[in-house]
CSV table of C-alpha atoms in Angstrom, one decimal:
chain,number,residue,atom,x,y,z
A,272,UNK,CA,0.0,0.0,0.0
A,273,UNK,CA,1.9,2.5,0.8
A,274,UNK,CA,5.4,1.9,-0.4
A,275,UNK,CA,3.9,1.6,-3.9
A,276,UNK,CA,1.6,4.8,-3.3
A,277,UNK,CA,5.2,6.5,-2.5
A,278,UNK,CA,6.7,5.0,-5.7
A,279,UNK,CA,3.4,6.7,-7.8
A,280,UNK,CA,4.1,10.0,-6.2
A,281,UNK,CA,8.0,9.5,-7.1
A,282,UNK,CA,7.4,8.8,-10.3
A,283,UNK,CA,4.6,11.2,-11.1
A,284,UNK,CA,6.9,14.1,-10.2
A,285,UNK,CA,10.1,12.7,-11.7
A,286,UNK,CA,7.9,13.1,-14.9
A,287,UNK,CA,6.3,16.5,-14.3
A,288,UNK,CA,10.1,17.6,-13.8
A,289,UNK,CA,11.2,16.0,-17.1
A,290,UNK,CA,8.2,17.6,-18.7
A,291,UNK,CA,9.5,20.9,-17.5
A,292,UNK,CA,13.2,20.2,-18.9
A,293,UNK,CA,11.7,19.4,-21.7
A,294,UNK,CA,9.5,22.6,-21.7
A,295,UNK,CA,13.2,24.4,-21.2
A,296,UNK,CA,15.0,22.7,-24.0
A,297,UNK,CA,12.0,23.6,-26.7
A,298,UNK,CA,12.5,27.2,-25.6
A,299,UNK,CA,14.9,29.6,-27.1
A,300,UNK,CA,17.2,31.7,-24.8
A,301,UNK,CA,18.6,33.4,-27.4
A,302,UNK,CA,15.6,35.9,-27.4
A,303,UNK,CA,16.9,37.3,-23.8
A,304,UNK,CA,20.3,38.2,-25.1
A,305,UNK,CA,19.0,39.7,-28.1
A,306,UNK,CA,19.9,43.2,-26.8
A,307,UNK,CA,23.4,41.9,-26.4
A,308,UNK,CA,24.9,42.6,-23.0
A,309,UNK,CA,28.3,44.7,-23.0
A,310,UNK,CA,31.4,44.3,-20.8
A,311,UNK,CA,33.4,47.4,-21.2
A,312,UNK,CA,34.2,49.1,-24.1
A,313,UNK,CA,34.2,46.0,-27.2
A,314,UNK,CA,33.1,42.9,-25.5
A,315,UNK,CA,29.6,42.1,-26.1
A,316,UNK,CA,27.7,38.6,-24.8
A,317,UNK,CA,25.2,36.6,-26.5
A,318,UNK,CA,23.2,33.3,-25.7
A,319,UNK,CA,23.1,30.9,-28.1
A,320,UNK,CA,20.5,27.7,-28.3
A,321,UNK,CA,22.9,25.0,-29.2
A,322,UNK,CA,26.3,23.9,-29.3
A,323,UNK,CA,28.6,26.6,-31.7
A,324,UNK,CA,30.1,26.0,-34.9
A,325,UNK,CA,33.3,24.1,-35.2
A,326,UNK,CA,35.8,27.1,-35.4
A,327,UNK,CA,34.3,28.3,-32.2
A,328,UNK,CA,34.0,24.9,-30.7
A,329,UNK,CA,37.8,24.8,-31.2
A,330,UNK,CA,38.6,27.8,-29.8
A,331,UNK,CA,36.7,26.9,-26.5
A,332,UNK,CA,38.4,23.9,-26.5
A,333,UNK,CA,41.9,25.3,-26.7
A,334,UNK,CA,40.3,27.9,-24.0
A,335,UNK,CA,39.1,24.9,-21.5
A,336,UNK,CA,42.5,23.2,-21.8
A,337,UNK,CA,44.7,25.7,-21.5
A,338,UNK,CA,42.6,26.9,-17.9
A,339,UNK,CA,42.1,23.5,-16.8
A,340,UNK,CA,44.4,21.0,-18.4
A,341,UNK,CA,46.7,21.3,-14.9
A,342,UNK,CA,43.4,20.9,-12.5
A,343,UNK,CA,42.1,17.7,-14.3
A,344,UNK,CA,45.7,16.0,-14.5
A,345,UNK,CA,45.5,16.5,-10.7
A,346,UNK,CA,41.9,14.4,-10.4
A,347,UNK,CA,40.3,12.5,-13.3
A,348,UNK,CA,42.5,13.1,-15.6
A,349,UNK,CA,42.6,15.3,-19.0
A,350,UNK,CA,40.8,13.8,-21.8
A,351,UNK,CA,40.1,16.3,-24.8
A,352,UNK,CA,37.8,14.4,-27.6
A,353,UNK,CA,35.3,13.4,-24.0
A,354,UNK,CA,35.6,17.4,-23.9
A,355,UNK,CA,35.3,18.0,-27.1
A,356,UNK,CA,32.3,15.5,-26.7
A,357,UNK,CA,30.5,17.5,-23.8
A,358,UNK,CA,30.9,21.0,-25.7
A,359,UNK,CA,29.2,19.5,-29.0
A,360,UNK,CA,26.1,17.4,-27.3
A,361,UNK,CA,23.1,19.2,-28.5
A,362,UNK,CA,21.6,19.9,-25.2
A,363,UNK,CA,24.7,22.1,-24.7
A,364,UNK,CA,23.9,25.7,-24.9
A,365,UNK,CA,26.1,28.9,-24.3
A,366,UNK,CA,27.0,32.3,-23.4
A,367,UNK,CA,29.7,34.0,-25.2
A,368,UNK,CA,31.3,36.8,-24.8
A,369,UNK,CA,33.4,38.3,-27.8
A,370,UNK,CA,36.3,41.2,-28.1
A,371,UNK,CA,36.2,42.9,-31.7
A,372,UNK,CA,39.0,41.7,-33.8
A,373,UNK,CA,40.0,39.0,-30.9
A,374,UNK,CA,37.3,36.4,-31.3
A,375,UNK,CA,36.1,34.4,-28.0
A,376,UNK,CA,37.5,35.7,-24.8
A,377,UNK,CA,34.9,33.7,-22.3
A,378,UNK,CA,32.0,31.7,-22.4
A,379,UNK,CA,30.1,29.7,-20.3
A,380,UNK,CA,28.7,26.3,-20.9
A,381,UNK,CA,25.3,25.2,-19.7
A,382,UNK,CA,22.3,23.0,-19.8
A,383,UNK,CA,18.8,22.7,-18.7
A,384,UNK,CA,18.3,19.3,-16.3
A,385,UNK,CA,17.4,17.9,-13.3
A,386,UNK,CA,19.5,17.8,-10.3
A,387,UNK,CA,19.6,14.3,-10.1
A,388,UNK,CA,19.5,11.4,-11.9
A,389,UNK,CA,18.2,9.2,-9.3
A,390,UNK,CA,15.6,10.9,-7.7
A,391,UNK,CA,15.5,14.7,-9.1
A,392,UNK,CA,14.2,17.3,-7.4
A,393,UNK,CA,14.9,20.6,-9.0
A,394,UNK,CA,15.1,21.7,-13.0
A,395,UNK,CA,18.4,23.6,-12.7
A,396,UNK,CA,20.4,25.2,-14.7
A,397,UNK,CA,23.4,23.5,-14.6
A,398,UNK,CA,26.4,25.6,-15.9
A,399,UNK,CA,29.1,22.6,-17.0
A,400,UNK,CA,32.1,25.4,-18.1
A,401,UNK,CA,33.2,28.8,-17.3
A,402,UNK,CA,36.2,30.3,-19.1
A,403,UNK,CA,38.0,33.0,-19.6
A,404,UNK,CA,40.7,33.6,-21.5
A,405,UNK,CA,43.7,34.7,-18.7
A,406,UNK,CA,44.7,37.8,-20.4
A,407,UNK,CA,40.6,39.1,-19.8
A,408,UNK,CA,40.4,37.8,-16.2
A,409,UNK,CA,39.4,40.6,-13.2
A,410,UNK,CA,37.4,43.0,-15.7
A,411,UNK,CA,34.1,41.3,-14.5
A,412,UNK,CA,33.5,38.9,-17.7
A,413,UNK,CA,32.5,35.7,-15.9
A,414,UNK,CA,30.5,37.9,-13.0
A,415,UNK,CA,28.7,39.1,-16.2
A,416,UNK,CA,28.3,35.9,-18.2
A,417,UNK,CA,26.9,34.4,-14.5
A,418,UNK,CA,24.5,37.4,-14.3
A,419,UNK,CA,22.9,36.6,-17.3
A,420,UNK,CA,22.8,33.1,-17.0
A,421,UNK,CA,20.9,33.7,-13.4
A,422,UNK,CA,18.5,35.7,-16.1
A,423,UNK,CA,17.8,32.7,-18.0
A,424,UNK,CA,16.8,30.7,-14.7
A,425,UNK,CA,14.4,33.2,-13.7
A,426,UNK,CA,13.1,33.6,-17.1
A,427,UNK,CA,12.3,29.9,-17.1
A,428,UNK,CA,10.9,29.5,-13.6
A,429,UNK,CA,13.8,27.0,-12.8
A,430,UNK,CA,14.4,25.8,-9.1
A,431,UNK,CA,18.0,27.0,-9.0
A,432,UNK,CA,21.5,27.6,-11.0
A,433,UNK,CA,24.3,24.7,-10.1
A,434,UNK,CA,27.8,24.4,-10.8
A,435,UNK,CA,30.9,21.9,-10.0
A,436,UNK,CA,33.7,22.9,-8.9
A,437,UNK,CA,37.2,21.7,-8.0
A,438,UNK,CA,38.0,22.4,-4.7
A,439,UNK,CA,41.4,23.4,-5.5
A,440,UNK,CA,40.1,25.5,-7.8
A,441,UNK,CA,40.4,28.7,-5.5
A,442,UNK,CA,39.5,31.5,-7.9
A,443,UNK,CA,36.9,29.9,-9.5
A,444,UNK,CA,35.3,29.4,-5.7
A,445,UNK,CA,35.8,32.6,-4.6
A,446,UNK,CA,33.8,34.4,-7.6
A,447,UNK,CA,30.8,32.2,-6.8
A,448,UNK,CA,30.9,33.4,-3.4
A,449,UNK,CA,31.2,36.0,-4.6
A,450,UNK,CA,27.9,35.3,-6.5
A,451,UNK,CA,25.8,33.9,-3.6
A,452,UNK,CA,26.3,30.4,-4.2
A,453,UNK,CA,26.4,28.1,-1.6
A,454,UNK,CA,27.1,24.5,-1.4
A,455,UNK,CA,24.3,22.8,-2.3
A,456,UNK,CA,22.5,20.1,-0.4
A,457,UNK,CA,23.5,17.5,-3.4
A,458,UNK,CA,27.4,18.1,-2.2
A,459,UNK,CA,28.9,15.1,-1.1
A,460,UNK,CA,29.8,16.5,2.3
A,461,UNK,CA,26.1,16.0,3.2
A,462,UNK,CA,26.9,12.4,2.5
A,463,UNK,CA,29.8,12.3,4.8
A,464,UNK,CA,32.1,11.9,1.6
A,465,UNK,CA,35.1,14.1,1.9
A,466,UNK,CA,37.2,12.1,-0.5
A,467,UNK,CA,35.3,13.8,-3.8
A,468,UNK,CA,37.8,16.2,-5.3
A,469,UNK,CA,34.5,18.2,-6.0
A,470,UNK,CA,32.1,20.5,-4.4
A,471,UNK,CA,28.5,21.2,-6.2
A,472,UNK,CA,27.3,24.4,-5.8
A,473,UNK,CA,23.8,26.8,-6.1
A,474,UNK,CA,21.9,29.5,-5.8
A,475,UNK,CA,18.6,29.5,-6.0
A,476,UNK,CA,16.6,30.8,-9.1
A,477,UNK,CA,14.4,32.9,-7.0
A,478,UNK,CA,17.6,35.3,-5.4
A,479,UNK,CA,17.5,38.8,-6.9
């Protein structure tokens, strides 16, 4: 009786929650960057509502490596086509922010899912990559790129905006303090697993 009545309810929201993903993945986002958002004097940003073309796709790539090559050879491991893999999927969607005359100098990669597998919960935004190029850092780019992407989440009624982030990763973890991200009740920590060489973080949707 009422195990199975629990399993129902389980189930019946797992699919109202896929139905909403779904909802998200239909929808264009493009629309909300259509104004383009400016950084400074020649960077502008733009959303886009699928994975980029392949010169751009290999100029993220270079971008992801040469940020993070170091940080994944110290956990998992570097592997570039799995990368190259992740950036192409057409769930992948982005925001990209552009110099005149000096092509990408950030973007963020993101996605519209649930926060877990197993038993989700939450449709999040789930922001899998944010880059920028080293010689751009501290003149508010990813701050920017984030704010918009916290846009997009409202705009789509989602539960909350996540990330993962190496914990050795410093920078990276100070600008999402920065941001009002907090670590999120999926971290392993809450599982009493300190071994992960990862900490999931987010902010909820509904923030200002």
């Amino acid at each position: 009786g009422n195990m199975s009545s629990n399993r129902g309810r389980k189930r019946r929201r797992s699919k109202a929650l896929d139905e909403r993903v779904s909802r998200c993945r239909a929808s264009r986002t493009s629309s909300i960057g259509d104004e383009m958002l400016r950084v400074g004097d020649d960077v502008t940003v733009e959303l886009t509502d699928g994975p980029p073309k392949k010169d751009l796709l290999s100029a993220m790539l270079e971008m992801v490596e040469a940020n993070m090559k170091d940080l994944y050879d110290e956990t998992w491991g570097w592997d570039g086509p799995a990368k190259e893999r992740e950036l192409a999927d057409p769930k992948a969607r982005f925001a990209i922010a552009r110099s005149a005359g000096r092509g990408v100098v950030a973007f963020a990669h993101f996605r519209f899912e649930v926060d877990d597998d197993e038993s989700p919960e939450r449709v999040v935004l789930y922001v899998r990559e944010l880059q920028t190029a080293p010689t751009w850092r501290g003149k508010g780019i990813g701050s920017a790129l984030m704010g918009l992407l916290h846009v997009v989440a409202k705009d789509h009624h989602l539960d909350a905006t996540m990330v993962t982030v190496f914990k050795h990763n410093v920078n990276a973890r100070k600008l999402y303090d920065r941001l009002g991200y907090v670590l999120d009740r999926d971290d392993p920590s809450n599982f009493d697993d300190d071994s992960q060489s990862y900490s999931i973080l987010s902010r909820a949707a509904s923030l200002e």
